[in-house]
Amino acid sequence: MVGMLTQVQSLTERAKALGIKFFLVSYTDLLGGTRAKLVPASQMAGVEKDGAFFCSFASNLGLGPEAAEIAAVPDPDSLIQLPWEPTVGWVASDVYYESEPFSAAPRMMLNRVIDQAAALGYTLKTGVEAEFFLLRQTETGYEIADPKDTAERPCYDQLNLMRQFDLISTLVTYMEDLGWGPYQCDHEDANGQFELNWTYSDAKTTCDRHVFFKYMVKTLAEQRGFTATFMPKPFSHITGNGGHVHNSLWQGDTNLFAEGADSGGLSPLGYSFLGGVLAHGKGLAALCAPTVNSYRRLGASSTTSGSTWSPRYISYGGNNRSHLIRIPDTGRFECRMIDGAVNLYLATAGILAAGLDGIKTQADPGQRIDENLFARGDEFPNLQTLPHNLYEAMVALKQDPLLMDMMGELGAKTFLEMKAKEWEAFNAQITAWEMNQYVNI
């Protein structure tokens, strides 16, 4: 419905045309938290010009209590009218500090790498597979919301899916109304786990929609008495939440990964991009799997379904889900180490920076491996493994000059400091801390 009003420029004019009375002016911090102010539509002209002001120290952006405010300047192209409350419009924002782009804000990091790609004539397009659990809170903790959802291998189970038809169908209808093009949804491999897919877009749009999708799922779940979580590994015995992202590089209307692709599915440029991602795989893990809990998913040895579906090695293959990188079809690849806790702005910026570096250096990804690495990974001793825990991932990130430069001095320093505190807190506390920390992801 917003897309029909592209000729209307200002958010104030859009508000009048759409019946919007309030705006959620939102931005994402370094830990992936969504911050917002509710602004009356009558005041949006000033906010659109100068931004909505937030105390810098109050969110995770690395500024102290002595710092001036940051300004969240809404991006009109990101406008989403809340389907369940159409008098409210949500907008993603770019962050400014003292009238300059604030380099440590994740969306600003992505903007910088997108600009670098644009200078070379490239546009990254992405699509995300967002998995989540539906839970119910009890006096002793959290449990699967549906007590009948107990099968050892529940993936694609029709009964379990249709018992949540009200929530799932409402989400799909809302995404259709928003023009996202949802096309499939299913019960996933874990009890109480679901996945919804929508059509790929340019990388920034996909990131904005992913932020809003998580907000929408959580809101609609709460309305039905559930808790929705994207936490990577809420339960030790069943599959965790992935956030797999499909990537392709374009020049105008041409998919450069498909142009001149071989039988393996990618063009020479596509393999160079892929080679860059693999070369920076260890450091990227810190951005793609950013919590202590993430490595319970990546490091899991088994689940009741028979597979963890999460990679252990820095490797790639064809349509093979046992690798870090899967090439499911001509012209795109899927990064499978990304999980539900991801700050997608950060991960996407990292992948694009690594891929552009791969193109620049003509990185060779090596031969693809057409084997089940879950079962036979030990037979390939030359393969590097992904970090085993958050500490190892942070060390790898710190040792990757390209990714540190992509984040900027303050962004990288702040991110590493926050993750060091998380690691220390985890080591000092019992596992219950972990669930309390991450169930709101």
Coordinates of N, CA, C and O in Angstrom, one line a residue, residues 60-208:
N60 N 23.3 0.9 22.8 CA 24.6 0.3 22.6 C 25.3 0.8 21.4 O 25.4 0.1 20.4
L61 N 25.8 2.0 21.5 CA 26.5 2.6 20.3 C 27.9 3.1 20.7 O 28.6 3.7 19.8
G62 N 28.4 2.9 21.9 CA 29.7 3.2 22.3 C 30.0 4.6 22.8 O 31.2 5.0 23.0
L63 N 29.0 5.4 22.9 CA 29.2 6.8 23.4 C 28.9 6.8 24.9 O 28.0 6.1 25.4
G64 N 29.6 7.7 25.6 CA 29.4 7.8 27.0 C 28.3 8.8 27.5 O 27.7 9.5 26.6
P65 N 28.1 8.9 28.8 CA 27.0 9.7 29.3 C 27.3 11.2 29.1 O 26.4 12.1 29.2
E66 N 28.6 11.5 28.8 CA 28.9 12.9 28.5 C 28.6 13.4 27.1 O 28.7 14.6 26.8
A67 N 28.3 12.4 26.2 CA 28.1 12.7 24.8 C 26.8 13.4 24.5 O 25.8 13.2 25.2
A68 N 26.8 14.2 23.4 CA 25.6 14.8 23.0 C 24.6 13.8 22.4 O 25.0 12.6 22.2
E69 N 23.4 14.2 22.1 CA 22.5 13.2 21.5 C 22.8 12.8 20.1 O 23.5 13.4 19.4
I70 N 22.4 11.6 19.8 CA 22.4 11.1 18.4 C 21.1 11.5 17.8 O 20.0 11.7 18.5
A71 N 21.0 11.7 16.5 CA 19.8 12.0 15.7 C 19.5 10.8 14.8 O 20.4 10.5 14.0
A72 N 18.3 10.3 14.9 CA 17.8 9.2 14.0 C 17.0 9.9 12.9 O 15.9 10.4 13.2
V73 N 17.6 9.9 11.7 CA 16.9 10.6 10.6 C 16.2 9.5 9.8 O 16.8 8.6 9.2
P74 N 14.9 9.5 9.7 CA 14.1 8.4 9.1 C 14.3 8.4 7.6 O 14.5 9.4 6.9
D75 N 14.4 7.2 7.1 CA 14.5 6.9 5.7 C 13.1 6.7 5.1 O 12.5 5.7 5.4
P76 N 12.6 7.7 4.3 CA 11.2 7.5 3.8 C 11.0 6.3 3.0 O 9.9 5.8 3.0
D77 N 12.0 5.8 2.3 CA 11.9 4.6 1.5 C 11.6 3.3 2.4 O 11.1 2.3 1.8
S78 N 11.9 3.4 3.7 CA 11.7 2.2 4.5 C 10.3 2.2 5.2 O 10.0 1.2 5.9
L79 N 9.5 3.2 4.9 CA 8.2 3.3 5.6 C 7.3 2.0 5.5 O 7.1 1.5 4.4
I80 N 6.9 1.5 6.6 CA 6.0 0.4 6.7 C 4.8 0.8 7.6 O 5.0 1.2 8.8
Q81 N 3.6 0.7 7.1 CA 2.4 1.0 7.9 C 2.1 -0.3 8.6 O 1.9 -1.3 8.1
L82 N 2.0 -0.2 10.0 CA 1.7 -1.4 10.8 C 0.4 -2.0 10.4 O -0.7 -1.4 10.5
P83 N 0.4 -3.2 9.9 CA -0.8 -3.8 9.4 C -1.9 -4.0 10.5 O -3.1 -4.0 10.2
W84 N -1.4 -4.3 11.7 CA -2.3 -4.5 12.8 C -2.7 -3.2 13.5 O -3.6 -3.2 14.4
E85 N -2.0 -2.1 13.2 CA -2.4 -0.8 13.8 C -2.0 0.3 12.7 O -1.0 0.9 12.8
P86 N -2.9 0.4 11.7 CA -2.6 1.2 10.5 C -2.4 2.7 10.8 O -2.0 3.5 9.9
T87 N -2.8 3.2 12.0 CA -2.6 4.6 12.3 C -1.1 4.8 12.6 O -0.7 6.0 12.9
V88 N -0.3 3.8 12.7 CA 1.2 3.9 13.0 C 2.0 3.5 11.8 O 1.8 2.5 11.2
G89 N 3.0 4.3 11.5 CA 4.0 4.0 10.5 C 5.4 3.8 11.1 O 5.8 4.5 12.0
W90 N 6.1 2.7 10.6 CA 7.4 2.4 11.1 C 8.4 2.9 10.1 O 8.2 2.6 8.9
V91 N 9.5 3.5 10.5 CA 10.6 3.9 9.6 C 11.9 3.5 10.2 O 12.2 3.8 11.4
A92 N 12.8 2.9 9.4 CA 14.2 2.7 9.8 C 14.9 4.1 9.6 O 14.5 4.9 8.7
S93 N 16.0 4.2 10.4 CA 16.6 5.5 10.4 C 18.1 5.4 10.2 O 18.7 4.4 10.7
D94 N 18.7 6.4 9.6 CA 20.2 6.6 9.7 C 20.5 7.4 10.9 O 19.8 8.3 11.3
V95 N 21.7 7.1 11.5 CA 22.1 7.8 12.7 C 23.2 8.8 12.5 O 24.2 8.5 11.8
Y96 N 23.0 10.0 13.1 CA 23.9 11.1 12.9 C 24.3 11.5 14.3 O 23.6 11.4 15.3
Y97 N 25.6 12.0 14.4 CA 26.1 12.6 15.7 C 26.8 13.9 15.4 O 27.7 13.9 14.5
E98 N 26.4 14.9 16.0 CA 26.9 16.3 15.8 C 26.9 16.6 14.3 O 27.9 17.0 13.7
S99 N 25.8 16.3 13.7 CA 25.4 16.6 12.3 C 26.2 15.8 11.2 O 26.1 16.0 10.0
E100 N 27.0 14.8 11.7 CA 27.7 13.9 10.8 C 27.2 12.5 10.9 O 26.8 12.0 11.9
P101 N 27.3 11.7 9.8 CA 27.0 10.3 9.9 C 27.7 9.6 11.0 O 29.0 9.8 11.1
F102 N 27.0 8.8 11.8 CA 27.7 8.2 12.9 C 28.2 6.8 12.5 O 27.4 5.9 12.3
S103 N 29.5 6.7 12.4 CA 30.1 5.5 11.8 C 29.9 4.2 12.5 O 29.9 3.2 11.9
A104 N 29.6 4.3 13.8 CA 29.4 3.0 14.6 C 28.0 2.5 14.6 O 27.8 1.4 15.2
A105 N 27.1 3.1 13.9 CA 25.7 2.6 13.8 C 25.7 1.5 12.7 O 26.2 1.8 11.6
P106 N 25.1 0.4 13.0 CA 25.1 -0.7 12.0 C 24.6 -0.3 10.6 O 25.2 -0.7 9.6
R107 N 23.5 0.4 10.5 CA 22.9 0.7 9.2 C 23.9 1.7 8.5 O 23.9 1.6 7.2
M108 N 24.6 2.5 9.2 CA 25.6 3.4 8.6 C 26.8 2.6 8.0 O 27.4 2.9 7.0
M109 N 27.2 1.5 8.8 CA 28.2 0.6 8.2 C 27.8 0.0 6.9 O 28.6 0.0 6.0
L110 N 26.6 -0.5 6.9 CA 26.1 -1.1 5.6 C 26.0 0.0 4.5 O 26.4 -0.3 3.4
N111 N 25.6 1.2 4.9 CA 25.5 2.3 3.9 C 26.9 2.5 3.2 O 27.0 2.6 2.0
R112 N 27.9 2.4 4.0 CA 29.3 2.7 3.5 C 29.7 1.6 2.5 O 30.3 1.9 1.5
V113 N 29.5 0.4 2.9 CA 29.9 -0.7 2.0 C 29.0 -0.8 0.7 O 29.5 -1.0 -0.4
I114 N 27.7 -0.4 0.9 CA 26.9 -0.3 -0.3 C 27.4 0.7 -1.2 O 27.4 0.6 -2.5
D115 N 27.8 1.9 -0.7 CA 28.3 2.9 -1.5 C 29.6 2.5 -2.2 O 29.8 2.8 -3.4
Q116 N 30.5 1.7 -1.6 CA 31.7 1.2 -2.2 C 31.3 0.3 -3.4 O 31.9 0.3 -4.4
A117 N 30.3 -0.6 -3.1 CA 29.8 -1.5 -4.2 C 29.3 -0.7 -5.4 O 29.5 -0.9 -6.6
A118 N 28.5 0.4 -5.1 CA 27.8 1.2 -6.1 C 28.9 1.9 -6.9 O 28.7 2.1 -8.2
A119 N 30.0 2.3 -6.3 CA 31.1 3.0 -7.1 C 31.7 2.1 -8.1 O 32.3 2.5 -9.1
L120 N 31.6 0.8 -7.9 CA 32.1 -0.2 -8.8 C 31.0 -0.7 -9.8 O 31.2 -1.6 -10.6
G121 N 29.8 -0.2 -9.6 CA 28.7 -0.6 -10.5 C 27.9 -1.8 -10.0 O 27.1 -2.3 -10.7
Y122 N 28.0 -2.1 -8.7 CA 27.4 -3.3 -8.1 C 26.3 -3.0 -7.2 O 26.3 -2.0 -6.4
T123 N 25.3 -3.9 -7.1 CA 24.2 -3.9 -6.1 C 24.1 -5.3 -5.6 O 23.9 -6.2 -6.3
L124 N 24.2 -5.4 -4.3 CA 23.9 -6.7 -3.6 C 22.5 -6.8 -3.3 O 21.8 -6.0 -2.8
K125 N 21.9 -8.0 -3.7 CA 20.6 -8.4 -3.4 C 20.6 -9.6 -2.5 O 21.4 -10.5 -2.7
T126 N 19.7 -9.6 -1.5 CA 19.7 -10.7 -0.5 C 18.2 -11.1 -0.2 O 17.3 -10.3 -0.4
G127 N 18.1 -12.3 0.3 CA 16.9 -12.8 0.8 C 17.2 -13.6 2.1 O 18.2 -14.3 2.1
V128 N 16.4 -13.5 3.1 CA 16.7 -14.1 4.4 C 15.6 -15.1 4.7 O 14.4 -15.0 4.4
E129 N 16.0 -16.3 5.3 CA 15.1 -17.3 5.8 C 15.1 -17.2 7.3 O 16.0 -17.6 8.0
A130 N 14.0 -16.6 7.8 CA 13.9 -16.3 9.2 C 13.2 -17.4 10.0 O 12.0 -17.6 9.8
E131 N 13.9 -18.1 10.9 CA 13.3 -19.1 11.7 C 13.1 -18.6 13.1 O 13.9 -17.8 13.6
F132 N 12.0 -19.1 13.7 CA 11.7 -18.7 15.1 C 10.9 -19.8 15.8 O 10.3 -20.7 15.2
F133 N 11.0 -19.8 17.1 CA 10.3 -20.7 18.0 C 9.1 -19.9 18.6 O 9.1 -18.7 18.9
L134 N 8.0 -20.7 18.7 CA 6.8 -20.2 19.5 C 6.9 -20.9 20.9 O 6.8 -22.2 20.9
L135 N 7.0 -20.1 21.9 CA 7.1 -20.7 23.3 C 6.0 -20.2 24.2 O 5.3 -19.2 23.8
R136 N 5.8 -20.8 25.3 CA 4.9 -20.4 26.3 C 5.7 -20.3 27.6 O 6.4 -21.2 28.0
Q137 N 5.5 -19.2 28.3 CA 6.3 -19.0 29.6 C 5.5 -19.7 30.7 O 4.3 -19.5 30.8
T138 N 6.3 -20.4 31.5 CA 5.7 -21.1 32.7 C 6.4 -20.6 34.0 O 7.3 -19.7 33.9
E139 N 6.0 -21.1 35.1 CA 6.6 -20.7 36.4 C 8.1 -21.1 36.4 O 8.9 -20.5 37.2
T140 N 8.4 -22.1 35.7 CA 9.8 -22.7 35.7 C 10.7 -22.3 34.5 O 11.8 -22.6 34.5
G141 N 10.1 -21.6 33.6 CA 10.9 -21.2 32.4 C 10.0 -21.1 31.2 O 8.9 -20.7 31.2
Y142 N 10.6 -21.6 30.0 CA 9.9 -21.6 28.8 C 9.7 -23.0 28.2 O 10.6 -23.8 28.4
E143 N 8.6 -23.3 27.6 CA 8.4 -24.6 26.9 C 7.7 -24.3 25.6 O 7.2 -23.2 25.3
I144 N 7.8 -25.4 24.7 CA 7.1 -25.3 23.4 C 5.7 -24.9 23.6 O 5.0 -25.5 24.4
A145 N 5.2 -23.9 22.8 CA 3.8 -23.4 23.0 C 2.8 -24.5 22.7 O 1.7 -24.5 23.4
D146 N 3.0 -25.3 21.8 CA 2.0 -26.4 21.4 C 2.4 -27.7 22.1 O 3.4 -28.3 21.7
P147 N 1.6 -28.1 23.1 CA 2.0 -29.4 23.8 C 1.9 -30.6 22.9 O 2.4 -31.7 23.3
K148 N 1.2 -30.5 21.8 CA 1.1 -31.7 20.9 C 2.3 -31.7 19.9 O 2.4 -32.7 19.2
D149 N 3.1 -30.7 19.9 CA 4.2 -30.7 18.9 C 5.4 -31.4 19.5 O 6.3 -30.8 20.1
T150 N 5.4 -32.7 19.4 CA 6.4 -33.5 20.2 C 7.2 -34.5 19.3 O 8.0 -35.3 19.8
A151 N 6.9 -34.6 18.0 CA 7.6 -35.6 17.1 C 9.1 -35.4 17.1 O 9.6 -34.3 17.3
E152 N 9.8 -36.5 16.9 CA 11.3 -36.5 16.8 C 11.7 -35.7 15.6 O 12.7 -35.1 15.6
R153 N 11.0 -35.9 14.5 CA 11.3 -35.2 13.2 C 10.1 -34.5 12.7 O 9.4 -34.9 11.8
P154 N 9.9 -33.3 13.3 CA 8.7 -32.5 13.0 C 8.7 -31.7 11.8 O 7.7 -31.0 11.5
C155 N 9.8 -31.7 11.0 CA 10.0 -30.8 9.9 C 8.8 -31.0 8.9 O 8.5 -32.1 8.5
Y156 N 8.2 -29.9 8.5 CA 7.1 -29.9 7.5 C 5.8 -30.6 8.0 O 4.9 -30.8 7.2
D157 N 5.8 -30.8 9.3 CA 4.6 -31.5 9.8 C 3.3 -30.7 9.6 O 3.3 -29.5 10.0
Q158 N 2.4 -31.3 8.9 CA 1.2 -30.5 8.5 C 0.3 -30.2 9.7 O -0.2 -29.1 9.8
L159 N 0.1 -31.1 10.6 CA -0.8 -30.9 11.8 C -0.2 -29.8 12.7 O -0.9 -28.9 13.1
N160 N 1.1 -29.9 12.9 CA 1.8 -28.9 13.8 C 1.7 -27.5 13.1 O 1.5 -26.5 13.8
L161 N 1.9 -27.4 11.8 CA 1.8 -26.2 11.1 C 0.4 -25.6 11.2 O 0.2 -24.4 11.5
M162 N -0.6 -26.4 10.9 CA -2.0 -25.9 10.8 C -2.6 -25.5 12.2 O -3.5 -24.8 12.3
R163 N -2.0 -26.1 13.3 CA -2.5 -25.7 14.6 C -2.1 -24.2 14.9 O -2.7 -23.6 15.7
Q164 N -1.1 -23.7 14.1 CA -0.7 -22.3 14.2 C -1.2 -21.5 13.0 O -0.6 -20.4 12.7
F165 N -2.2 -21.9 12.4 CA -2.7 -21.3 11.1 C -3.0 -19.8 11.4 O -2.8 -19.0 10.5
D166 N -3.7 -19.5 12.5 CA -4.1 -18.2 12.8 C -2.9 -17.2 12.7 O -3.0 -16.2 12.0
L167 N -1.8 -17.5 13.4 CA -0.7 -16.6 13.5 C 0.0 -16.6 12.1 O 0.3 -15.6 11.6
I168 N 0.3 -17.8 11.6 CA 1.1 -17.9 10.3 C 0.4 -17.2 9.2 O 0.9 -16.4 8.4
S169 N -0.9 -17.5 9.0 CA -1.7 -16.9 7.9 C -1.8 -15.4 8.1 O -1.8 -14.7 7.1
T170 N -1.9 -14.9 9.3 CA -2.0 -13.5 9.5 C -0.7 -12.8 9.1 O -0.7 -11.8 8.5
L171 N 0.5 -13.4 9.5 CA 1.8 -12.9 9.1 C 1.9 -12.8 7.6 O 2.3 -11.8 7.0
V172 N 1.5 -13.9 6.9 CA 1.6 -14.0 5.4 C 0.7 -12.9 4.8 O 1.1 -12.2 3.9
T173 N -0.5 -12.8 5.3 CA -1.4 -11.8 4.8 C -0.8 -10.4 4.9 O -0.9 -9.6 4.0
Y174 N -0.3 -10.1 6.1 CA 0.3 -8.8 6.3 C 1.5 -8.5 5.3 O 1.6 -7.5 4.8
M175 N 2.3 -9.5 5.2 CA 3.5 -9.4 4.2 C 3.0 -9.2 2.8 O 3.6 -8.4 2.0
E176 N 1.9 -9.9 2.4 CA 1.4 -9.7 1.1 C 0.9 -8.2 1.0 O 1.1 -7.6 -0.1
D177 N 0.2 -7.7 2.0 CA -0.3 -6.4 1.9 C 0.8 -5.3 1.8 O 0.6 -4.3 1.2
L178 N 1.9 -5.7 2.4 CA 3.1 -4.8 2.4 C 3.9 -4.9 1.1 O 4.8 -4.1 0.9
G179 N 3.6 -5.9 0.3 CA 4.3 -6.0 -1.0 C 5.6 -6.7 -0.9 O 6.4 -6.6 -1.8
W180 N 5.8 -7.5 0.2 CA 7.0 -8.3 0.3 C 7.1 -9.5 -0.5 O 8.2 -10.1 -0.8
G181 N 6.0 -10.0 -1.0 CA 6.0 -11.2 -1.8 C 6.3 -12.5 -1.0 O 7.2 -13.2 -1.4
P182 N 5.6 -12.8 0.1 CA 5.9 -14.0 0.8 C 5.5 -15.2 -0.1 O 4.4 -15.1 -0.8
Y183 N 6.2 -16.3 0.0 CA 5.9 -17.4 -1.0 C 5.9 -18.7 -0.4 O 5.2 -19.6 -0.9
Q184 N 6.5 -19.0 0.8 CA 6.4 -20.3 1.5 C 6.5 -20.1 3.0 O 7.3 -19.2 3.4
C185 N 5.9 -20.9 3.7 CA 6.1 -21.0 5.2 C 5.9 -22.4 5.6 O 5.1 -23.2 5.0
D186 N 6.6 -22.8 6.7 CA 6.5 -24.2 7.1 C 6.9 -24.4 8.5 O 7.4 -23.5 9.2
H187 N 6.5 -25.5 9.1 CA 7.0 -26.0 10.4 C 8.4 -26.5 10.1 O 8.7 -27.3 9.2
E188 N 9.4 -26.0 10.9 CA 10.8 -26.3 10.7 C 11.2 -27.6 11.5 O 10.3 -28.3 12.0
D189 N 12.5 -27.9 11.6 CA 13.0 -29.1 12.0 C 12.9 -29.3 13.5 O 13.1 -30.4 14.0
A190 N 12.7 -28.3 14.3 CA 12.5 -28.4 15.7 C 11.1 -28.3 16.2 O 10.3 -27.6 15.5
N191 N 10.8 -28.8 17.3 CA 9.4 -28.7 17.8 C 9.2 -27.2 18.1 O 10.0 -26.5 18.7
G192 N 8.0 -26.7 17.7 CA 7.7 -25.3 18.0 C 8.4 -24.3 17.1 O 8.3 -23.1 17.3
Q193 N 9.0 -24.8 16.0 CA 9.8 -23.9 15.2 C 9.2 -23.7 13.8 O 8.7 -24.6 13.2
F194 N 9.2 -22.4 13.3 CA 8.6 -22.1 12.0 C 9.5 -21.2 11.2 O 10.4 -20.6 11.7
E195 N 9.3 -21.2 9.9 CA 10.0 -20.4 9.0 C 9.1 -19.8 8.0 O 8.2 -20.5 7.4
L196 N 9.2 -18.5 7.7 CA 8.5 -17.8 6.6 C 9.5 -17.1 5.7 O 10.5 -16.6 6.1
N197 N 9.2 -17.3 4.4 CA 10.1 -16.7 3.4 C 9.4 -15.7 2.5 O 8.2 -15.8 2.2
W198 N 10.1 -14.6 2.2 CA 9.6 -13.6 1.3 C 10.6 -13.3 0.3 O 11.8 -13.6 0.4
T199 N 10.2 -12.6 -0.8 CA 11.0 -12.3 -2.0 C 12.2 -11.5 -1.7 O 12.2 -10.5 -0.9
Y200 N 13.4 -11.8 -2.3 CA 14.6 -11.1 -2.1 C 14.5 -9.6 -2.6 O 13.6 -9.3 -3.4
S201 N 15.4 -8.8 -2.2 CA 15.4 -7.4 -2.6 C 16.8 -6.9 -2.5 O 17.7 -7.6 -2.2
D202 N 17.0 -5.6 -2.7 CA 18.3 -5.0 -2.4 C 18.6 -5.2 -0.9 O 17.7 -5.3 -0.1
A203 N 19.9 -5.2 -0.6 CA 20.3 -5.7 0.7 C 19.8 -4.8 1.8 O 19.4 -5.3 2.9
K204 N 19.8 -3.5 1.7 CA 19.3 -2.6 2.7 C 17.8 -2.9 3.0 O 17.4 -2.9 4.1
T205 N 17.0 -3.0 1.9 CA 15.6 -3.2 2.1 C 15.4 -4.5 2.9 O 14.5 -4.6 3.7
T206 N 16.1 -5.6 2.5 CA 16.0 -6.9 3.2 C 16.3 -6.7 4.7 O 15.6 -7.3 5.5
C207 N 17.4 -6.0 5.0 CA 17.7 -5.8 6.4 C 16.6 -5.0 7.1 O 16.3 -5.4 8.3
D208 N 16.1 -4.0 6.5 CA 15.0 -3.2 7.2 C 13.8 -4.1 7.4 O 13.2 -4.1 8.5

